[in-house]
Coordinates of C-alpha atoms in Angstrom, one line a residue:
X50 CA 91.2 58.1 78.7
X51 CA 87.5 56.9 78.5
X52 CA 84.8 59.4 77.7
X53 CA 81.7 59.2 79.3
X54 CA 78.8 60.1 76.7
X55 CA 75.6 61.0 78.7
X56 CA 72.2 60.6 77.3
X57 CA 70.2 63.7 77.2
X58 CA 67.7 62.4 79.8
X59 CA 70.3 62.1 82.6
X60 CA 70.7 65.3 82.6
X61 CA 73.4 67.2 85.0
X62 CA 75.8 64.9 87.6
X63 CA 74.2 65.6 91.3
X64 CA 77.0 66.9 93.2
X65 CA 77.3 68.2 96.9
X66 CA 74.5 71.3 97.9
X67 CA 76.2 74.0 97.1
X68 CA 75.5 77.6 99.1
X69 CA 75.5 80.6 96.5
X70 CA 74.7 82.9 99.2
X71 CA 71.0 83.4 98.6
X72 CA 69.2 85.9 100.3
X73 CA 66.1 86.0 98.7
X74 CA 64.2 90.1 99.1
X75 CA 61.0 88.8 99.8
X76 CA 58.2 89.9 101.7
X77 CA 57.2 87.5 103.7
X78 CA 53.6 88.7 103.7
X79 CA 52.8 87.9 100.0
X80 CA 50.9 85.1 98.9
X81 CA 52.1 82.9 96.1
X82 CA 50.2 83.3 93.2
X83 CA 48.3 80.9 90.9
X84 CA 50.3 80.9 87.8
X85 CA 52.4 78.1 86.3
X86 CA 55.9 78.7 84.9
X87 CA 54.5 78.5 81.3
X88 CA 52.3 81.0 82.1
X89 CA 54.3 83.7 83.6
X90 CA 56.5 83.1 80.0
X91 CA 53.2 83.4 78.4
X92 CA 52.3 86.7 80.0
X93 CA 55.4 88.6 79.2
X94 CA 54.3 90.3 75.9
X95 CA 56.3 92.8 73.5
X96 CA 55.2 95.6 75.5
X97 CA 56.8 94.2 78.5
X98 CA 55.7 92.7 81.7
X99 CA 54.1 96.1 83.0
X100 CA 51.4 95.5 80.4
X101 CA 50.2 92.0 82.1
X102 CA 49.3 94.1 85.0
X103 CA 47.0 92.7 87.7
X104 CA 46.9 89.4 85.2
X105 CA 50.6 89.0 86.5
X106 CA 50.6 86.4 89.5
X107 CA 53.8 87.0 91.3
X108 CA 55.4 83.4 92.9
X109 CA 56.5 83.9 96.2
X110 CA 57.8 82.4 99.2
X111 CA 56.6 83.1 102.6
X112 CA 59.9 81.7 104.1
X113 CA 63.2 83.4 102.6
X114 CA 64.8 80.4 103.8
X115 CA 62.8 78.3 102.1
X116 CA 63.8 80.0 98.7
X117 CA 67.1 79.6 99.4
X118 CA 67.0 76.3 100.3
X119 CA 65.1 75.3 97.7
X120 CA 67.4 76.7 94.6
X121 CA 69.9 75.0 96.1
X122 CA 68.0 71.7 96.1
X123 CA 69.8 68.8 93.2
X124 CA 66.6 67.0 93.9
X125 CA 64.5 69.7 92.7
X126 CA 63.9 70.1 88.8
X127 CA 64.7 73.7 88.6
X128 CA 63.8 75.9 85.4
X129 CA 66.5 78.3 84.7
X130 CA 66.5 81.5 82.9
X131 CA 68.7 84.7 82.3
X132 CA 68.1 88.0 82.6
X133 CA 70.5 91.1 81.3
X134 CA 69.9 93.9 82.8
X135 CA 70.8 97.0 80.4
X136 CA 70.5 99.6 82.9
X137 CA 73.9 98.7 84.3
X138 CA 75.7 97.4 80.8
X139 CA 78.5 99.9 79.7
X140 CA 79.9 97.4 77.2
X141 CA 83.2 96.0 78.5
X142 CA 82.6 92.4 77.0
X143 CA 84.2 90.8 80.3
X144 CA 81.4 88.4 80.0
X145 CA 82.4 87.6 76.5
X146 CA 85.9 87.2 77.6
X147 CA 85.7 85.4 80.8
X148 CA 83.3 82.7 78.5
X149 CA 86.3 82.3 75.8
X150 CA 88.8 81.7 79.2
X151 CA 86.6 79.4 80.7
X152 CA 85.3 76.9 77.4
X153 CA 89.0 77.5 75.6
X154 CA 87.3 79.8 72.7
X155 CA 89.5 80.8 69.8
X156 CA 89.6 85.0 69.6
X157 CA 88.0 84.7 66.6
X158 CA 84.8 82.7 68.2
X159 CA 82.8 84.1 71.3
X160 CA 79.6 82.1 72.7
X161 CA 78.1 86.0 73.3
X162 CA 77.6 88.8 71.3
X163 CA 77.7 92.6 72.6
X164 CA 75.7 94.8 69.8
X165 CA 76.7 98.5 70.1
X166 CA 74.8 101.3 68.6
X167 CA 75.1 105.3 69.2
X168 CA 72.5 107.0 70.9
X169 CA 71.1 110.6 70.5
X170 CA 73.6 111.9 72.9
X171 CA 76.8 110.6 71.0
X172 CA 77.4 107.6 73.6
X173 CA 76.5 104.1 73.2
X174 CA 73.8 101.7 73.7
X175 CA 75.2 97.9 74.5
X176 CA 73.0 94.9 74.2
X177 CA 74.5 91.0 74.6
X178 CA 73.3 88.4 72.7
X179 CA 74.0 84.9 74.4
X180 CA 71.8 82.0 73.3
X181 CA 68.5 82.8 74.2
X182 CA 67.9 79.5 75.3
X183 CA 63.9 78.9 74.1
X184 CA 61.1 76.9 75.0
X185 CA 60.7 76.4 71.1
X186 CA 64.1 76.3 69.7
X187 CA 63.9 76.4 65.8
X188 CA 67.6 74.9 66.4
X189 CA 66.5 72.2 68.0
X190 CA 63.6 71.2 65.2
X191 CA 65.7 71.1 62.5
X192 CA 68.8 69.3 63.7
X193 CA 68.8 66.0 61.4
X194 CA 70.8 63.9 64.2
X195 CA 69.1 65.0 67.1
X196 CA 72.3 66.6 68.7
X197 CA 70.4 69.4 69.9
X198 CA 68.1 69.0 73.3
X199 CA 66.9 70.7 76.1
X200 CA 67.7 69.2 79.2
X201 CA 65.2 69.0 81.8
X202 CA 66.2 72.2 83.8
X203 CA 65.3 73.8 80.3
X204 CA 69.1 74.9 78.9
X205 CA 69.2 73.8 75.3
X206 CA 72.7 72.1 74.7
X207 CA 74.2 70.8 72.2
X208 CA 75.5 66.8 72.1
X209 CA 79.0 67.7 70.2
X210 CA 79.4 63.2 69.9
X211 CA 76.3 62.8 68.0
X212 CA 76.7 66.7 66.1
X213 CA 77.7 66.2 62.2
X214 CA 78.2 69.4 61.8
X215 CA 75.0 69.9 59.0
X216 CA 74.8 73.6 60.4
X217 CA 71.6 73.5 59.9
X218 CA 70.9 74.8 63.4
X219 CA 73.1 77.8 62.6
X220 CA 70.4 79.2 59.9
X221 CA 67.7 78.1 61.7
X222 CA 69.0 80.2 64.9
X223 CA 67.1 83.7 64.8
X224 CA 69.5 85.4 67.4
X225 CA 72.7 84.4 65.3
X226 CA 74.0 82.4 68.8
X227 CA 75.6 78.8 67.3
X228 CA 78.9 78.5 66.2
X229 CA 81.0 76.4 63.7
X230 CA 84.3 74.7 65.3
X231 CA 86.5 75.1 62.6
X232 CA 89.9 74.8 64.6
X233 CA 90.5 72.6 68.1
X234 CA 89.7 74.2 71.7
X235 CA 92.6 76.6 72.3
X236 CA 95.4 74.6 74.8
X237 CA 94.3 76.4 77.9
X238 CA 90.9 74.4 78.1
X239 CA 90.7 72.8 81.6
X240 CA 87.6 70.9 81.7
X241 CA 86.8 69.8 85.3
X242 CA 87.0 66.1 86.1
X243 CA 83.5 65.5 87.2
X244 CA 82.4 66.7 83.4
X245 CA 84.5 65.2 81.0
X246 CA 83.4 66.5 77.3
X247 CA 79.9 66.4 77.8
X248 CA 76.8 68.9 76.5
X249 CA 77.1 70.5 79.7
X250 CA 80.8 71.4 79.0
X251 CA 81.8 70.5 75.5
X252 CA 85.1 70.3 74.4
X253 CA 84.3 71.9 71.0
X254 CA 85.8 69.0 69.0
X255 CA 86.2 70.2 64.8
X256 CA 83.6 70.2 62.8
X257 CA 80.5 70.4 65.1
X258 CA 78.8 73.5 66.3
X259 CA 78.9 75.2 69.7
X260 CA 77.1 77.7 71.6
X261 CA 76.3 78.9 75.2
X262 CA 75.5 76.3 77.7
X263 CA 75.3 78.5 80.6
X264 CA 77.9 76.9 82.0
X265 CA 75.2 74.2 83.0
X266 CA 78.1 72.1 84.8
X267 CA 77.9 74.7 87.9
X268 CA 74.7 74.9 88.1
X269 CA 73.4 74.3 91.1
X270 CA 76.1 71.7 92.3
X271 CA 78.9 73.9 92.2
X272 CA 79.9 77.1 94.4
X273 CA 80.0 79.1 91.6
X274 CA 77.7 81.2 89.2
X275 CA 77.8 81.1 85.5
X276 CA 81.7 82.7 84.0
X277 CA 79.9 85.4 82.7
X278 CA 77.4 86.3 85.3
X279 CA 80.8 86.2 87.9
X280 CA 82.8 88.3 85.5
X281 CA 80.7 91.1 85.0
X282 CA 82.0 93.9 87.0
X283 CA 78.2 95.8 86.7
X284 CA 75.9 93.1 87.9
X285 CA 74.6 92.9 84.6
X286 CA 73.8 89.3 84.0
X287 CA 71.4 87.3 86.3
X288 CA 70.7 83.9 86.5
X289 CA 66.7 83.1 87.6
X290 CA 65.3 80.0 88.4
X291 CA 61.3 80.2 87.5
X292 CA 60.5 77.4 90.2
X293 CA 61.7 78.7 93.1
X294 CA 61.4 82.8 91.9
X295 CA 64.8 83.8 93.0
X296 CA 67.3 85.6 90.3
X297 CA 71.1 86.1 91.5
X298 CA 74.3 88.3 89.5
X299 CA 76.6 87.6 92.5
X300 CA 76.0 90.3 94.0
X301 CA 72.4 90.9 94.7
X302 CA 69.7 88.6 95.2
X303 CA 66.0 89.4 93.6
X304 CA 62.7 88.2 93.2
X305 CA 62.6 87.4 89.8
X306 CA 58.9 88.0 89.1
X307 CA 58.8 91.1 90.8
X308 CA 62.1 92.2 88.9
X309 CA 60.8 91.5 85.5
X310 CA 57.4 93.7 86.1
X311 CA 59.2 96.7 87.8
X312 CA 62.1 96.8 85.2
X313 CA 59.3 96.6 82.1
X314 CA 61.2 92.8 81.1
X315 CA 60.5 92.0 77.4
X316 CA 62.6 89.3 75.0
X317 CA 64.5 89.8 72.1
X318 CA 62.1 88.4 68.9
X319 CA 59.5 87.1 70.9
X320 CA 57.3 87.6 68.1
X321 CA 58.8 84.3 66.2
X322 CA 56.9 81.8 68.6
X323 CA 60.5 80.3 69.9
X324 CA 59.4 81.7 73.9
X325 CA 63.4 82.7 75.0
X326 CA 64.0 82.5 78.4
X327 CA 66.1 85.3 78.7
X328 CA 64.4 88.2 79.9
X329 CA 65.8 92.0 78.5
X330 CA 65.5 95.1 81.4
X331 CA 65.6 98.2 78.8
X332 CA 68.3 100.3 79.9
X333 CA 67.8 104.1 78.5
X334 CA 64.5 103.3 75.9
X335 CA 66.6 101.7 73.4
X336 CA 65.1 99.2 70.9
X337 CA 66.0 95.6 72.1
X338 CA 68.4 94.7 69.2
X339 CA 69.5 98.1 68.3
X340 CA 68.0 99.7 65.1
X341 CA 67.8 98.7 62.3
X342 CA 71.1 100.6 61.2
X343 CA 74.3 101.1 62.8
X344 CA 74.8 98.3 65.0
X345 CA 77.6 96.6 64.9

């Protein structure tokens, strides 16, 4: 069987418009604002995007069919991003597994963390951890071969062909999110035909390193969201695209720049310069990342 290697700058196979089912919430009678993708990332500071105030442009469309459409566009360099919304998280980890199922993870290796920590009132707080997929990935700088790159749509993936397995990525990773193959992908990998073993859906071969791609291969020529965003029975997981300003869990469909203000959005170690693009809603006033004892 031939495997097709794909350079990093061809980025994803165009496939068929898919229809996710986008409604977009928008009021029709908002005007788009002025500021640039960058600069909406720029604006969301430690204390959340409530502090950016009146500074905060919100991107809009007048047409809700036009942000629809337009998501669902291949010809149309879209800017993706994730948002976790801890509100709703109660800590089943059916993202975590549905990811394993779908990429053929050993149990020992998950693509996502859950941190768990108690609270004041002898429950739990839950907090997952998939890569954070920056604008300034300290994985990326230090890769000796190059294997890591950031494809135009902005997921950072991981070539697993050109990857020597140097793990220097690992310890450069501030969010813990790569890991080492050490064994084969587990029998029940299936990976689709149109996407044979590339960054977009690796086949984990021994001796490189793997992480979350977001399941870039669906996304947005498939009918399907992300494995974990689908799996998660609370809604918990949202997948944004900064161009057009549309998030989506599967089950409701938001404006993502209003959503970030009104849920208070910050990222996990934003202070590190590495710009994540995926956005935390604070569920009950917990620290993002838990405390600084007892998580586990």
């Amino acid at each position: 069987m031939q495997i097709h290697k794909r350079k990093p700058s061809e980025g994803l196979a165009i496939g068929p418009r898919a229809d996710l089912g986008l409604t977009p919430t928008i009021d029709s009678g908002v005007d788009r604002g002025n500021l640039s993708r960058r600069n909406l990332l720029l604006s969301l500071g430690a204390a959340g995007v409530a502090s950016a105030g009146g500074a905060l442009g919100l991107i809009a469309f007048r047409d809700e069919a036009a942000a629809a459409e337009a998501i669902m566009d291949p010809s149309l360099e879209h800017q993706w991003c994730r948002v976790v919304d801890l509100r709703k998280c109660t800590g089943e980890r059916k993202c975590v597994s549905s990811c394993q199922t779908r990429h053929g993870l050993p149990p020992e290796q998950t693509w996502m963390r859950v941190l768990s920590w108690p609270d004041e009132h002898g429950g739990e707080h839950y907090m997952p951890v998939p890569c954070q997929m920056c604008e300034n990935p300290p994985c990326q700088a230090v890769c000796p071969v190059s294997a890591t790159f950031t494809n135009p749509q902005g997921i950072v993936l991981v070539d697993q062909e050109t990857c020597v397995g140097s793990r220097a990525c690992m310890a450069a990773c501030p969010y813990e999110a790569r890991y080492f193959n050490w064994e084969s992908p587990a029998p029940t990998n299936k990976m689709p035909t149109q996407s044979l073993n590339t960054p977009e859906f690796p086949s984990n071969q021994i001796g490189t390193v793997g992480k979350c791609v977001l399941c870039a291969d669906r996304m947005p020529y498939a009918k399907e969201l992300p494995a974990c965003v689908e799996a998660c029975p609370n809604g918990v997981h949202y997948i944004g695209d900064l161009v057009t300003d549309v998030a989506v869990n599967g089950q409701t469909t938001v404006r993502l720049s209003a959503f970030l203000k009104e849920g208070n959005a910050v990222r996990f170690k934003e202070e590190l310069g590495t710009s994540p693009r995926t956005f935390y809603i604070p569920g009950h006033g917990q620290p993002i990342g838990g405390p600084s004892e007892g998580v586990s």
